[in-house]
mmCIF file of C-alpha atoms in Angstrom:
data_model
loop_
_atom_site.group_PDB
_atom_site.id
_atom_site.type_symbol
_atom_site.label_atom_id
_atom_site.label_comp_id
_atom_site.label_asym_id
_atom_site.label_seq_id
_atom_site.Cartn_x
_atom_site.Cartn_y
_atom_site.Cartn_z
ATOM 1 C CA MET A 1 -5.211 -18.416 17.397
ATOM 2 C CA PRO A 2 -7.900 -19.819 19.602
ATOM 3 C CA GLU A 3 -8.793 -23.260 18.071
ATOM 4 C CA SER A 4 -12.540 -22.448 18.300
ATOM 5 C CA LEU A 5 -12.321 -19.558 15.780
ATOM 6 C CA THR A 6 -13.415 -20.259 12.250
ATOM 7 C CA GLN A 7 -11.417 -18.536 9.449
ATOM 8 C CA ASN A 8 -14.319 -16.170 8.724
ATOM 9 C CA GLU A 9 -14.410 -15.253 12.406
ATOM 10 C CA LYS A 10 -10.714 -14.747 12.336
ATOM 11 C CA ILE A 11 -10.751 -12.498 9.343
ATOM 12 C CA ARG A 12 -13.565 -10.380 10.886
ATOM 13 C CA LEU A 13 -11.449 -9.872 14.072
ATOM 14 C CA PHE A 14 -8.361 -9.235 12.091
ATOM 15 C CA ARG A 15 -10.351 -6.535 10.161
ATOM 16 C CA GLU A 16 -11.814 -4.836 13.191
ATOM 17 C CA LYS A 17 -8.642 -4.716 15.108
ATOM 18 C CA ILE A 18 -6.532 -3.369 12.325
ATOM 19 C CA ILE A 19 -9.096 -0.661 11.634
ATOM 20 C CA LYS A 20 -9.443 0.411 15.203
ATOM 21 C CA TRP A 21 -5.762 0.547 15.531
ATOM 22 C CA TYR A 22 -5.245 2.519 12.521
ATOM 23 C CA LYS A 23 -7.784 5.112 13.484
ATOM 24 C CA GLU A 24 -5.938 5.529 16.861
ATOM 25 C CA GLU A 25 -2.396 5.064 15.909
ATOM 26 C CA GLY A 26 -1.924 5.033 12.001
ATOM 27 C CA ASP A 27 -0.364 7.583 9.948
ATOM 28 C CA ARG A 28 -3.791 9.081 8.704
ATOM 29 C CA ASP A 29 -2.515 12.539 7.677
ATOM 30 C CA LEU A 30 -0.419 11.303 4.777
ATOM 31 C CA PRO A 31 -1.678 13.463 1.825
ATOM 32 C CA TRP A 32 -1.791 10.702 -0.684
ATOM 33 C CA ARG A 33 -4.035 8.581 1.640
ATOM 34 C CA ASN A 34 -6.568 11.481 1.523
ATOM 35 C CA THR A 35 -7.008 12.207 -2.157
ATOM 36 C CA GLY A 36 -9.600 11.127 -4.759
ATOM 37 C CA SER A 37 -7.043 11.985 -7.581
ATOM 38 C CA GLY A 38 -5.721 9.025 -9.386
ATOM 39 C CA TRP A 39 -2.863 11.454 -10.651
ATOM 40 C CA ALA A 40 -1.897 12.360 -7.147
ATOM 41 C CA VAL A 41 -1.923 8.642 -6.113
ATOM 42 C CA LEU A 42 0.308 7.673 -9.135
ATOM 43 C CA VAL A 43 2.765 10.580 -8.361
ATOM 44 C CA ALA A 44 3.004 9.514 -4.567
ATOM 45 C CA SER A 45 3.788 6.006 -5.926
ATOM 46 C CA PHE A 46 6.498 7.003 -8.282
ATOM 47 C CA LEU A 47 8.030 9.276 -5.715
ATOM 48 C CA LEU A 48 8.132 6.901 -2.815
ATOM 49 C CA ARG A 49 10.325 4.439 -4.778
ATOM 50 C CA LYS A 50 13.697 3.998 -3.228
ATOM 51 C CA THR A 51 13.252 6.696 -0.757
ATOM 52 C CA THR A 52 11.435 7.575 2.618
ATOM 53 C CA VAL A 53 7.990 8.931 3.461
ATOM 54 C CA ALA A 54 9.714 11.791 5.212
ATOM 55 C CA GLN A 55 11.596 12.785 2.067
ATOM 56 C CA VAL A 56 8.683 12.687 -0.215
ATOM 57 C CA LEU A 57 6.603 14.754 2.122
ATOM 58 C CA LYS A 58 9.084 17.553 1.571
ATOM 59 C CA VAL A 59 8.319 17.746 -2.166
ATOM 60 C CA TYR A 60 5.005 16.013 -2.780
ATOM 61 C CA GLU A 61 2.586 19.016 -2.257
ATOM 62 C CA ALA A 62 4.900 21.468 -4.252
ATOM 63 C CA PHE A 63 5.203 18.864 -7.168
ATOM 64 C CA LEU A 64 1.300 18.601 -7.263
ATOM 65 C CA LYS A 65 0.777 22.493 -7.069
ATOM 66 C CA LYS A 66 3.135 22.720 -9.826
ATOM 67 C CA PHE A 67 1.850 19.784 -11.903
ATOM 68 C CA PRO A 68 -1.692 19.231 -10.871
ATOM 69 C CA GLY A 69 -2.321 16.979 -13.833
ATOM 70 C CA PRO A 70 -0.400 14.955 -16.501
ATOM 71 C CA ASN A 71 -0.790 17.656 -19.174
ATOM 72 C CA ASP A 72 0.847 20.306 -16.813
ATOM 73 C CA LEU A 73 3.891 18.037 -16.292
ATOM 74 C CA LEU A 74 4.200 17.368 -20.150
ATOM 75 C CA ALA A 75 4.466 20.996 -20.777
ATOM 76 C CA THR A 76 7.499 21.310 -18.547
ATOM 77 C CA SER A 77 11.168 20.436 -19.237
ATOM 78 C CA GLU A 78 12.586 17.338 -17.447
ATOM 79 C CA GLU A 79 15.132 19.858 -16.034
ATOM 80 C CA LYS A 80 12.457 21.705 -14.106
ATOM 81 C CA ILE A 81 10.991 18.358 -12.862
ATOM 82 C CA LYS A 82 14.449 17.375 -11.728
ATOM 83 C CA GLU A 83 14.627 20.568 -9.709
ATOM 84 C CA ILE A 84 11.676 19.788 -7.614
ATOM 85 C CA ILE A 85 12.380 16.093 -7.014
ATOM 86 C CA LYS A 86 16.227 16.372 -6.586
ATOM 87 C CA PRO A 87 16.035 15.888 -2.630
ATOM 88 C CA LEU A 88 14.713 12.386 -3.296
ATOM 89 C CA GLY A 89 17.774 11.258 -5.340
ATOM 90 C CA ILE A 90 17.767 9.410 -8.736
ATOM 91 C CA GLU A 91 15.991 12.486 -10.137
ATOM 92 C CA HIS A 92 16.987 11.854 -13.732
ATOM 93 C CA GLN A 93 15.230 8.429 -13.673
ATOM 94 C CA ARG A 94 12.239 9.711 -11.689
ATOM 95 C CA ALA A 95 11.763 12.669 -14.141
ATOM 96 C CA ARG A 96 11.819 10.396 -17.168
ATOM 97 C CA GLN A 97 9.580 7.913 -15.676
ATOM 98 C CA LEU A 98 7.031 10.619 -14.782
ATOM 99 C CA LYS A 99 7.252 12.106 -18.235
ATOM 100 C CA GLU A 100 6.523 8.774 -19.846
ATOM 101 C CA LEU A 101 3.525 8.204 -17.458
ATOM 102 C CA ALA A 102 2.126 11.703 -18.317
ATOM 103 C CA GLN A 103 2.636 11.224 -21.989
ATOM 104 C CA THR A 104 0.615 7.879 -21.950
ATOM 105 C CA LEU A 105 -2.111 9.342 -19.804
ATOM 106 C CA SER A 106 -2.392 12.371 -22.218
ATOM 107 C CA GLN A 107 -2.317 10.577 -25.455
ATOM 108 C CA LYS A 108 -4.253 7.346 -24.620
ATOM 109 C CA TYR A 109 -6.626 8.472 -21.829
ATOM 110 C CA GLY A 110 -7.173 12.144 -22.379
ATOM 111 C CA GLY A 111 -5.189 13.189 -19.320
ATOM 112 C CA LYS A 112 -7.409 11.314 -17.042
ATOM 113 C CA VAL A 113 -6.376 8.179 -15.019
ATOM 114 C CA PRO A 114 -8.539 5.170 -15.736
ATOM 115 C CA CYS A 115 -10.270 3.213 -13.116
ATOM 116 C CA ALA A 116 -9.776 -0.360 -14.646
ATOM 117 C CA LYS A 117 -7.115 -2.574 -13.580
ATOM 118 C CA ASP A 118 -6.152 -3.814 -17.154
ATOM 119 C CA GLU A 119 -5.876 -0.316 -18.297
ATOM 120 C CA LEU A 120 -3.928 0.917 -15.402
ATOM 121 C CA LYS A 121 -1.386 -1.948 -15.902
ATOM 122 C CA LYS A 122 -0.921 -0.513 -19.372
ATOM 123 C CA LEU A 123 0.762 2.528 -18.043
ATOM 124 C CA PRO A 124 4.492 2.541 -17.824
ATOM 125 C CA GLY A 125 5.815 1.577 -14.444
ATOM 126 C CA VAL A 126 2.423 0.492 -13.069
ATOM 127 C CA GLY A 127 2.090 -3.102 -11.935
ATOM 128 C CA ASP A 128 -0.546 -4.962 -9.796
ATOM 129 C CA TYR A 129 0.347 -2.949 -6.470
ATOM 130 C CA ILE A 130 0.137 0.642 -7.899
ATOM 131 C CA ALA A 131 -2.885 -0.347 -9.989
ATOM 132 C CA ALA A 132 -4.574 -1.553 -6.659
ATOM 133 C CA GLU A 133 -3.335 1.842 -4.976
ATOM 134 C CA VAL A 134 -5.195 3.808 -7.517
ATOM 135 C CA LEU A 135 -8.380 1.647 -7.500
ATOM 136 C CA LEU A 136 -8.431 1.811 -3.793
ATOM 137 C CA SER A 137 -7.802 5.318 -3.088
ATOM 138 C CA ALA A 138 -9.086 7.197 -6.183
ATOM 139 C CA CYS A 139 -11.713 4.847 -7.563
ATOM 140 C CA ASN A 140 -13.218 3.559 -4.299
ATOM 141 C CA GLN A 141 -12.822 -0.035 -5.300
ATOM 142 C CA PRO A 142 -11.943 -2.255 -2.322
ATOM 143 C CA LYS A 143 -8.594 -3.828 -3.255
ATOM 144 C CA PRO A 144 -5.787 -5.279 -1.246
ATOM 145 C CA LEU A 145 -2.437 -3.503 -1.213
ATOM 146 C CA LEU A 146 -0.412 -6.717 -1.434
ATOM 147 C CA ASP A 147 3.266 -5.636 -1.133
ATOM 148 C CA ARG A 148 5.856 -7.458 0.835
ATOM 149 C CA ASN A 149 4.727 -5.941 4.131
ATOM 150 C CA MET A 150 1.061 -7.030 3.717
ATOM 151 C CA ILE A 151 2.268 -10.507 2.643
ATOM 152 C CA ARG A 152 4.422 -10.651 5.789
ATOM 153 C CA VAL A 153 1.430 -9.908 8.064
ATOM 154 C CA VAL A 154 -0.845 -12.113 6.287
ATOM 155 C CA GLN A 155 1.392 -15.104 6.405
ATOM 156 C CA ARG A 156 2.240 -14.615 10.125
ATOM 157 C CA VAL A 157 -1.380 -14.032 11.182
ATOM 158 C CA PHE A 158 -3.092 -16.775 9.062
ATOM 159 C CA GLY A 159 -0.177 -19.205 8.903
ATOM 160 C CA ILE A 160 -0.189 -19.453 4.997
ATOM 161 C CA LYS A 161 2.866 -19.740 2.878
ATOM 162 C CA SER A 162 3.222 -18.857 -0.659
ATOM 163 C CA THR A 163 5.046 -21.371 -2.840
ATOM 164 C CA LYS A 164 6.153 -18.835 -5.296
ATOM 165 C CA ARG A 165 9.664 -17.374 -5.218
ATOM 166 C CA ARG A 166 8.216 -14.036 -5.724
ATOM 167 C CA PRO A 167 5.019 -14.131 -3.429
ATOM 168 C CA HIS A 168 3.493 -10.836 -4.669
ATOM 169 C CA THR A 169 2.935 -12.545 -7.973
ATOM 170 C CA ASP A 170 1.006 -15.511 -6.492
ATOM 171 C CA THR A 171 -2.631 -15.447 -7.680
ATOM 172 C CA GLU A 172 -3.743 -17.525 -4.824
ATOM 173 C CA LEU A 173 -2.340 -15.168 -2.227
ATOM 174 C CA TRP A 174 -3.965 -12.215 -4.176
ATOM 175 C CA ARG A 175 -7.247 -14.146 -3.937
ATOM 176 C CA PHE A 176 -6.867 -14.686 -0.054
ATOM 177 C CA ALA A 177 -5.892 -11.012 0.475
ATOM 178 C CA GLU A 178 -9.023 -9.944 -1.509
ATOM 179 C CA LYS A 179 -11.198 -11.944 1.055
ATOM 180 C CA LEU A 180 -9.724 -9.889 3.861
ATOM 181 C CA VAL A 181 -10.525 -6.465 2.509
ATOM 182 C CA PRO A 182 -14.063 -4.943 3.740
ATOM 183 C CA THR A 183 -16.527 -4.059 1.114
ATOM 184 C CA SER A 184 -16.983 -0.663 2.301
ATOM 185 C CA PRO A 185 -14.742 1.624 0.335
ATOM 186 C CA GLU A 186 -13.803 3.746 3.548
ATOM 187 C CA ASP A 187 -13.141 0.649 5.609
ATOM 188 C CA ALA A 188 -11.148 -0.864 2.839
ATOM 189 C CA LYS A 189 -8.871 2.103 2.863
ATOM 190 C CA ASN A 190 -8.541 2.200 6.593
ATOM 191 C CA PHE A 191 -7.910 -1.659 6.524
ATOM 192 C CA ASN A 192 -5.158 -1.482 3.982
ATOM 193 C CA PHE A 193 -3.385 1.547 5.224
ATOM 194 C CA GLY A 194 -3.599 0.035 8.790
ATOM 195 C CA VAL A 195 -2.033 -3.163 7.595
ATOM 196 C CA LEU A 196 0.908 -1.247 6.115
ATOM 197 C CA ASP A 197 1.541 0.886 9.123
ATOM 198 C CA PHE A 198 1.087 -2.128 11.478
ATOM 199 C CA ALA A 199 3.667 -4.060 9.336
ATOM 200 C CA ARG A 200 6.087 -1.037 9.546
ATOM 201 C CA LYS A 201 5.648 -0.362 13.230
ATOM 202 C CA ILE A 202 4.746 -3.697 15.005
ATOM 203 C CA CYS A 203 4.895 -6.654 12.666
ATOM 204 C CA THR A 204 8.369 -5.896 11.376
ATOM 205 C CA ALA A 205 10.552 -8.124 9.252
ATOM 206 C CA LYS A 206 13.034 -8.412 11.927
ATOM 207 C CA ASN A 207 12.340 -8.613 15.690
ATOM 208 C CA PRO A 208 8.547 -8.014 15.503
ATOM 209 C CA LYS A 209 7.033 -6.694 18.744
ATOM 210 C CA CYS A 210 4.989 -9.793 19.208
ATOM 211 C CA THR A 211 4.432 -9.818 23.005
ATOM 212 C CA ALA A 212 3.022 -6.233 22.771
ATOM 213 C CA CYS A 213 0.996 -6.895 19.708
ATOM 214 C CA PHE A 214 -2.660 -6.286 19.713
ATOM 215 C CA LEU A 215 -3.222 -9.094 17.257
ATOM 216 C CA LYS A 216 -1.408 -11.820 19.278
ATOM 217 C CA GLU A 217 -4.445 -13.666 20.372
ATOM 218 C CA VAL A 218 -5.496 -14.332 16.726
ATOM 219 C CA CYS A 219 -1.969 -14.682 15.181
ATOM 220 C CA ASN A 220 -0.750 -18.052 14.306
ATOM 221 C CA TYR A 221 2.887 -16.951 14.329
ATOM 222 C CA TYR A 222 2.536 -15.728 17.908
ATOM 223 C CA SER A 223 0.753 -18.861 18.910
ATOM 224 C CA GLU A 224 3.597 -21.031 17.498
ATOM 225 C CA LEU A 225 6.137 -18.670 19.316
ATOM 226 C CA LYS A 226 4.187 -18.859 22.635
ATOM 227 C CA ASN A 227 4.127 -22.642 22.383
ATOM 228 C CA LYS A 228 7.663 -22.945 21.653
ATOM 229 C CA HIS A 229 8.996 -20.665 24.295
ATOM 230 C CA ASN A 230 6.114 -21.085 26.898
ATOM 231 C CA ILE A 231 5.052 -17.378 26.666
ATOM 232 C CA LYS A 232 2.274 -16.214 28.592
ATOM 233 C CA PHE A 233 -0.326 -13.860 27.236
ATOM 234 C CA SER A 234 -0.035 -10.505 29.115
#
């Protein structure tokens, strides 16, 4: 990064560039990114495990039409649930997990999804990341979606390294990620989804597209790469 930039200036540029790119190139039409329903966000999170976005898109809207809330799913047998989600694989496990989730929401929260992190983490199968997804998308709370993809981007751009064997459990990294997220709920969503899409399309784990990257002028990883291999900015 240019040495004259302060960290706050770099954070501002990082936000602006990610949001601009997401609005132009991001996957903004994914239905779970455009919902205010905590249940819909939770369903998407559970369905997306160990499968692809393309596969989930085939069943997501049909699932929510059939089960618009936890109580609707509770009234249905696991066999019926498995029929809908079978294309995703491991349908026995998914159906059981969704049933457990719906049962907890129904019994402890009156069928509503809470908007408090501590309460969300009491739900079966919900950890820090899924809790942050619900808070961001359904509760309009600016939170970072700190999964391995965002961690990779943050570590590369800002040149920081977690000392934890499992970085997503690093409280210092979470605190830093929280500093990156805009305070506006809408900007926070665009920023988070932008980082995730950027990580998948450009800042990939292997063979990242560094020389074509719109963040290269502020990226610590690219700066080190440029100095090492004498790469010129294009």
